[in-house]
Coordinates of N, CA, C and O in Angstrom, one line a residue:
Q1 N 51.4 158.2 124.5 CA 52.8 158.2 124.9 C 52.9 158.0 126.4 O 52.1 158.5 127.1
V2 N 53.9 157.2 126.8 CA 54.1 156.9 128.2 C 55.1 157.9 128.8 O 56.0 158.4 128.2
Q3 N 54.8 158.2 130.1 CA 55.7 159.1 130.9 C 56.4 158.2 131.9 O 55.7 157.4 132.6
L4 N 57.7 158.3 132.1 CA 58.4 157.5 133.0 C 59.1 158.4 134.0 O 59.8 159.3 133.6
V5 N 59.0 158.1 135.3 CA 59.6 159.0 136.3 C 60.4 158.1 137.3 O 59.8 157.3 138.0
E6 N 61.7 158.3 137.3 CA 62.6 157.5 138.2 C 62.7 158.2 139.5 O 62.6 159.4 139.6
S7 N 63.0 157.4 140.6 CA 63.2 157.9 141.9 C 64.1 156.9 142.7 O 64.2 155.7 142.2
G8 N 64.6 157.3 143.8 CA 65.3 156.4 144.7 C 66.8 156.5 144.6 O 67.5 155.8 145.4
G9 N 67.3 157.3 143.8 CA 68.7 157.5 143.7 C 69.2 158.3 145.0 O 68.5 158.8 145.7
G10 N 70.6 158.3 145.1 CA 71.1 159.0 146.2 C 72.6 158.7 146.4 O 73.2 158.1 145.6
L11 N 73.1 159.0 147.6 CA 74.5 158.8 147.9 C 74.5 157.6 148.9 O 73.8 157.6 149.9
V12 N 75.4 156.7 148.6 CA 75.5 155.5 149.4 C 77.0 155.1 149.5 O 77.8 155.3 148.5
Q13 N 77.4 154.5 150.6 CA 78.8 154.0 150.7 C 78.9 152.7 149.9 O 78.0 151.9 149.7
A14 N 80.1 152.4 149.5 CA 80.4 151.2 148.8 C 80.0 150.0 149.7 O 80.3 150.0 150.9
G15 N 79.4 149.0 149.1 CA 78.9 147.9 149.8 C 77.4 148.1 150.2 O 76.8 147.1 150.7
G16 N 76.9 149.3 150.1 CA 75.5 149.5 150.5 C 74.5 149.2 149.4 O 74.9 148.6 148.4
S17 N 73.3 149.5 149.7 CA 72.2 149.2 148.8 C 71.3 150.4 148.5 O 71.2 151.3 149.3
L18 N 70.6 150.3 147.4 CA 69.6 151.3 147.0 C 68.6 150.6 146.2 O 68.9 149.6 145.5
R19 N 67.3 151.1 146.2 CA 66.3 150.6 145.4 C 65.7 151.7 144.5 O 65.2 152.7 145.1
L20 N 65.9 151.6 143.2 CA 65.3 152.6 142.3 C 63.9 152.2 141.9 O 63.6 151.0 141.8
S21 N 63.1 153.1 141.7 CA 61.7 152.9 141.2 C 61.5 153.7 139.9 O 62.1 154.8 139.7
C22 N 60.7 153.2 139.1 CA 60.3 153.9 137.8 C 58.8 153.8 137.7 O 58.3 152.7 137.5
A23 N 58.1 154.9 137.8 CA 56.6 154.9 137.7 C 56.2 155.3 136.3 O 56.7 156.3 135.8
A24 N 55.3 154.6 135.8 CA 54.8 154.8 134.4 C 53.4 155.4 134.4 O 52.6 155.0 135.3
S25 N 53.1 156.2 133.5 CA 51.7 156.7 133.3 C 51.5 157.1 131.9 O 52.4 157.2 131.1
G26 N 50.2 157.1 131.5 CA 49.8 157.5 130.2 C 49.7 156.4 129.2 O 49.4 156.7 128.0
R27 N 49.9 155.2 129.6 CA 49.9 154.1 128.6 C 49.7 152.8 129.4 O 50.1 152.7 130.6
T28 N 49.3 151.8 128.7 CA 49.2 150.5 129.4 C 50.6 149.9 129.6 O 51.3 149.5 128.6
F29 N 51.0 150.0 130.8 CA 52.4 149.6 131.2 C 52.6 148.2 131.1 O 53.7 147.7 130.7
S30 N 51.7 147.4 131.5 CA 51.9 146.0 131.7 C 52.1 145.1 130.5 O 52.6 144.0 130.6
D31 N 51.9 145.7 129.3 CA 52.1 144.9 128.1 C 53.5 144.9 127.6 O 53.8 144.2 126.6
Y32 N 54.4 145.7 128.1 CA 55.7 146.0 127.5 C 56.9 145.6 128.4 O 56.8 145.8 129.6
P33 N 57.9 145.2 127.7 CA 59.2 145.0 128.5 C 59.8 146.3 128.9 O 59.6 147.3 128.2
M34 N 60.5 146.2 130.0 CA 61.1 147.4 130.5 C 62.6 147.2 130.7 O 63.1 146.1 130.9
G35 N 63.4 148.3 130.7 CA 64.8 148.2 131.0 C 65.3 149.3 131.9 O 64.7 150.3 132.0
W36 N 66.5 149.0 132.4 CA 67.2 150.0 133.2 C 68.6 150.2 132.5 O 69.2 149.2 132.1
F37 N 69.0 151.4 132.3 CA 70.3 151.8 131.7 C 71.0 152.8 132.6 O 70.3 153.3 133.5
R38 N 72.3 153.0 132.4 CA 73.0 154.0 133.2 C 74.0 154.7 132.4 O 74.5 154.1 131.4
Q39 N 74.4 155.9 132.8 CA 75.4 156.6 132.1 C 76.2 157.4 133.1 O 75.7 158.2 133.8
A40 N 77.5 157.1 133.1 CA 78.5 157.7 133.9 C 79.1 158.9 133.2 O 79.1 158.9 131.9
P41 N 79.6 159.9 133.9 CA 80.2 161.1 133.2 C 81.3 160.6 132.2 O 82.2 159.8 132.6
G42 N 81.2 161.1 131.0 CA 82.3 160.8 130.0 C 82.2 159.4 129.4 O 83.0 159.1 128.6
K43 N 81.1 158.7 129.7 CA 80.9 157.4 129.2 C 79.6 157.3 128.4 O 78.7 158.1 128.6
E44 N 79.5 156.3 127.6 CA 78.2 156.0 126.9 C 77.2 155.4 127.8 O 77.5 154.7 128.8
R45 N 76.0 155.6 127.4 CA 74.9 154.9 128.2 C 75.0 153.4 127.9 O 75.3 153.0 126.8
E46 N 74.8 152.7 129.0 CA 74.9 151.2 128.9 C 73.7 150.5 129.5 O 73.1 151.0 130.5
F47 N 73.5 149.3 129.0 CA 72.4 148.5 129.5 C 72.8 147.9 130.9 O 73.9 147.6 131.2
V48 N 71.8 147.9 131.8 CA 71.9 147.3 133.1 C 71.1 146.1 133.3 O 71.6 145.0 133.7
A49 N 69.8 146.2 133.0 CA 68.9 145.1 133.3 C 67.6 145.3 132.5 O 67.2 146.4 132.1
A50 N 66.9 144.1 132.2 CA 65.6 144.2 131.5 C 64.7 143.1 132.1 O 65.2 142.1 132.6
I51 N 63.4 143.4 131.9 CA 62.4 142.5 132.4 C 61.3 142.4 131.4 O 60.9 143.4 130.8
D52 N 60.7 141.2 131.2 CA 59.6 141.0 130.3 C 58.3 141.6 130.9 O 58.2 142.0 132.0
W53 N 57.2 141.6 130.0 CA 56.0 142.2 130.4 C 55.3 141.5 131.6 O 54.6 142.2 132.4
V54 N 55.6 140.2 131.8 CA 55.0 139.5 132.9 C 55.8 139.7 134.1 O 55.2 139.6 135.2
G55 N 57.1 139.8 134.0 CA 58.0 139.8 135.1 C 58.6 138.5 135.4 O 59.2 138.3 136.5
S56 N 58.5 137.5 134.5 CA 59.0 136.2 134.8 C 60.4 136.0 134.1 O 61.0 135.0 134.5
S57 N 60.8 136.8 133.2 CA 62.1 136.7 132.6 C 62.9 138.0 132.7 O 62.3 139.1 132.5
T58 N 64.1 137.8 133.1 CA 65.0 139.0 133.3 C 66.4 138.7 132.6 O 66.7 137.6 132.3
S59 N 67.1 139.8 132.4 CA 68.4 139.7 131.9 C 69.2 140.8 132.5 O 68.7 141.9 132.9
Y60 N 70.6 140.6 132.6 CA 71.4 141.6 133.3 C 72.8 141.7 132.6 O 73.2 140.8 131.9
A61 N 73.3 142.9 132.7 CA 74.7 143.1 132.3 C 75.6 142.3 133.2 O 75.3 142.1 134.4
N62 N 76.7 141.8 132.6 CA 77.6 140.9 133.4 C 78.1 141.7 134.7 O 78.4 141.1 135.7
S63 N 78.3 143.0 134.5 CA 78.9 143.8 135.6 C 78.0 143.9 136.8 O 78.5 144.2 137.9
V64 N 76.7 143.6 136.7 CA 75.8 143.7 137.8 C 75.1 142.4 138.2 O 74.4 142.4 139.2
K65 N 75.4 141.4 137.4 CA 74.7 140.1 137.7 C 75.1 139.6 139.1 O 76.3 139.6 139.5
G66 N 74.1 139.2 139.8 CA 74.3 138.7 141.2 C 74.2 139.8 142.2 O 74.1 139.5 143.4
R67 N 74.2 141.0 141.8 CA 74.1 142.1 142.7 C 72.9 142.9 142.6 O 72.3 143.5 143.6
F68 N 72.4 143.1 141.4 CA 71.2 143.9 141.0 C 70.0 142.9 140.7 O 70.2 141.9 140.1
T69 N 68.8 143.4 141.0 CA 67.6 142.6 140.7 C 66.6 143.6 140.2 O 66.2 144.6 140.8
I70 N 66.1 143.2 139.0 CA 65.0 144.0 138.4 C 63.7 143.3 138.6 O 63.6 142.1 138.6
S71 N 62.6 144.1 138.9 CA 61.3 143.5 139.2 C 60.3 144.5 138.7 O 60.6 145.7 138.5
R72 N 59.0 144.1 138.7 CA 58.0 145.0 138.3 C 56.7 144.7 139.1 O 56.5 143.5 139.4
D73 N 55.9 145.7 139.3 CA 54.5 145.5 139.8 C 53.6 146.2 138.9 O 53.4 147.4 138.8
N74 N 52.9 145.3 138.0 CA 52.1 145.9 137.0 C 50.8 146.5 137.6 O 50.2 147.4 136.9
A75 N 50.4 146.1 138.8 CA 49.3 146.7 139.4 C 49.6 148.2 139.8 O 48.7 149.0 139.9
K76 N 50.9 148.5 140.0 CA 51.3 149.8 140.4 C 52.0 150.6 139.2 O 52.5 151.7 139.4
D77 N 52.0 149.9 138.1 CA 52.7 150.5 136.9 C 54.1 151.0 137.3 O 54.5 152.1 136.9
T78 N 54.8 150.1 138.0 CA 56.2 150.5 138.5 C 57.2 149.4 138.2 O 56.8 148.2 138.4
V79 N 58.4 149.7 137.8 CA 59.5 148.8 137.7 C 60.5 149.2 138.7 O 60.7 150.4 139.0
Y80 N 61.2 148.2 139.3 CA 62.2 148.5 140.3 C 63.6 148.0 139.9 O 63.7 147.0 139.1
L81 N 64.6 148.5 140.5 CA 65.9 148.0 140.4 C 66.5 148.0 141.8 O 66.9 149.0 142.4
Q82 N 66.7 146.8 142.4 CA 67.3 146.6 143.7 C 68.8 146.5 143.5 O 69.2 145.5 142.7
M83 N 69.6 147.4 144.1 CA 71.0 147.3 143.9 C 71.7 147.1 145.2 O 71.6 147.9 146.1
N84 N 72.4 146.0 145.3 CA 73.1 145.6 146.5 C 74.6 145.5 146.2 O 75.1 145.5 145.0
S85 N 75.4 145.5 147.2 CA 76.9 145.5 147.1 C 77.4 146.5 146.1 O 78.2 146.2 145.2
L86 N 76.9 147.7 146.3 CA 77.3 148.8 145.3 C 78.8 149.1 145.4 O 79.4 149.0 146.4
K87 N 79.3 149.4 144.2 CA 80.7 149.7 144.0 C 80.8 151.1 143.5 O 79.9 151.6 142.8
P88 N 82.0 151.8 143.6 CA 82.1 153.1 143.1 C 81.9 153.1 141.6 O 81.4 154.1 141.1
E89 N 82.2 152.1 140.9 CA 82.0 152.1 139.4 C 80.5 152.0 139.0 O 80.2 152.0 137.9
D90 N 79.6 151.7 140.0 CA 78.2 151.7 139.7 C 77.6 153.2 139.7 O 76.4 153.3 139.3
A91 N 78.4 154.1 140.1 CA 77.9 155.5 140.1 C 77.6 156.0 138.7 O 78.4 155.9 137.8
A92 N 76.4 156.5 138.6 CA 75.9 157.0 137.3 C 74.5 157.6 137.4 O 73.9 157.5 138.4
L93 N 74.1 158.1 136.3 CA 72.7 158.5 136.1 C 71.9 157.3 135.6 O 72.3 156.8 134.5
Y94 N 70.9 156.8 136.3 CA 70.2 155.6 136.0 C 68.8 156.0 135.3 O 68.1 156.8 135.9
Y95 N 68.6 155.4 134.2 CA 67.4 155.6 133.4 C 66.5 154.4 133.3 O 67.1 153.3 133.1
C96 N 65.2 154.5 133.4 CA 64.4 153.4 133.0 C 63.8 153.7 131.6 O 63.8 154.9 131.2
A97 N 63.5 152.6 130.9 CA 63.0 152.8 129.5 C 62.0 151.7 129.2 O 62.0 150.6 129.8
L98 N 61.1 152.0 128.3 CA 60.1 151.1 127.9 C 60.3 150.7 126.4 O 60.6 151.6 125.6
R99 N 60.1 149.4 126.1 CA 60.2 149.0 124.8 C 58.8 148.8 124.2 O 58.1 147.9 124.7
S100 N 58.5 149.5 123.2 CA 57.1 149.5 122.7 C 56.8 148.4 121.8 O 56.3 148.6 120.7
V101 N 57.1 147.2 122.2 CA 56.7 146.0 121.5 C 55.9 145.2 122.4 O 56.4 144.6 123.4
R102 N 54.6 145.1 122.2 CA 53.7 144.4 123.1 C 54.1 143.0 123.3 O 54.2 142.2 122.3
G103 N 54.4 142.6 124.5 CA 54.8 141.2 124.8 C 56.2 140.9 124.2 O 56.5 139.7 124.0
G104 N 57.0 141.9 123.9 CA 58.3 141.7 123.2 C 59.3 141.1 124.1 O 59.2 140.9 125.3
S105 N 60.4 140.6 123.4 CA 61.5 139.9 124.1 C 62.4 140.9 124.8 O 62.3 142.1 124.6
L106 N 63.2 140.4 125.6 CA 64.2 141.2 126.3 C 65.3 141.6 125.4 O 65.9 140.8 124.7
R107 N 65.7 142.9 125.4 CA 66.7 143.4 124.6 C 67.6 144.3 125.4 O 67.2 145.0 126.3
S108 N 68.9 144.4 125.0 CA 69.8 145.2 125.7 C 70.3 146.5 124.9 O 71.0 147.3 125.4
E109 N 69.8 146.5 123.7 CA 70.3 147.6 122.8 C 69.4 148.9 123.1 O 68.2 148.8 123.2
I110 N 70.1 150.0 123.2 CA 69.4 151.3 123.5 C 68.4 151.6 122.5 O 67.3 152.1 122.8
R111 N 68.7 151.3 121.2 CA 67.8 151.7 120.1 C 66.4 150.9 120.2 O 65.5 151.3 119.5
E112 N 66.4 149.9 120.9 CA 65.1 149.1 121.0 C 64.1 149.7 122.0 O 63.0 149.3 122.0
Y113 N 64.5 150.7 122.7 CA 63.6 151.3 123.7 C 63.2 152.7 123.2 O 63.9 153.5 122.7
D114 N 61.9 152.9 123.4 CA 61.2 154.1 122.8 C 61.0 155.2 123.7 O 61.0 156.4 123.3
S115 N 60.7 154.9 125.0 CA 60.4 155.9 125.9 C 61.4 155.9 127.1 O 61.7 154.8 127.6
W116 N 61.8 157.1 127.5 CA 62.8 157.2 128.6 C 62.4 158.1 129.6 O 61.8 159.2 129.4
G117 N 62.9 157.8 130.9 CA 62.7 158.8 131.9 C 63.8 159.8 131.9 O 64.7 159.8 131.1
Q118 N 63.8 160.7 132.9 CA 64.8 161.7 133.0 C 66.1 161.3 133.8 O 67.1 162.0 133.8
G119 N 65.9 160.2 134.5 CA 67.1 159.6 135.2 C 67.1 160.0 136.7 O 66.5 161.0 137.1
T120 N 67.8 159.1 137.5 CA 68.0 159.4 138.9 C 69.4 159.1 139.2 O 70.0 158.1 138.7
Q121 N 70.1 160.0 139.9 CA 71.5 159.9 140.2 C 71.8 159.0 141.3 O 71.3 159.0 142.4
V122 N 72.8 158.1 141.0 CA 73.4 157.2 142.0 C 74.8 157.6 142.2 O 75.6 157.6 141.3
T123 N 75.2 157.9 143.5 CA 76.6 158.2 143.8 C 77.1 157.2 144.9 O 76.4 157.0 145.8
V124 N 78.2 156.6 144.6 CA 78.8 155.6 145.5 C 80.1 156.1 146.0 O 81.0 156.2 145.2
S125 N 80.2 156.2 147.3 CA 81.5 156.7 147.9 C 82.3 155.5 148.3 O 81.8 154.5 148.8
S126 N 83.6 155.6 148.2 CA 84.5 154.5 148.5 C 85.0 154.6 149.9 O 84.8 155.6 150.6

């Protein structure tokens, strides 16, 4: 079983940037696609971004496309989410997740992901 630990959240002004990190342990991280999701109070968890096992293919929710960038460093067992031009509506608890399909395709459905971190809070002030 893999353990995922997110970090990098915090309070930022609208228009600012944050970089989230997700460190994996306990399993071969580099074989699997990874995703970032978020959940705001009173709302359902939603897809943000995904990256394949190599790091060459990515996908994004329309709401973050052009502002957020997902990347990974398999040597460090870490996936990142660079968030620029943050908006108040980006405020949420951000989770990273691993899809346990070796070499699998990018997916946005929550049910496709098997392992989840505890989340890191992002707050955006207007």
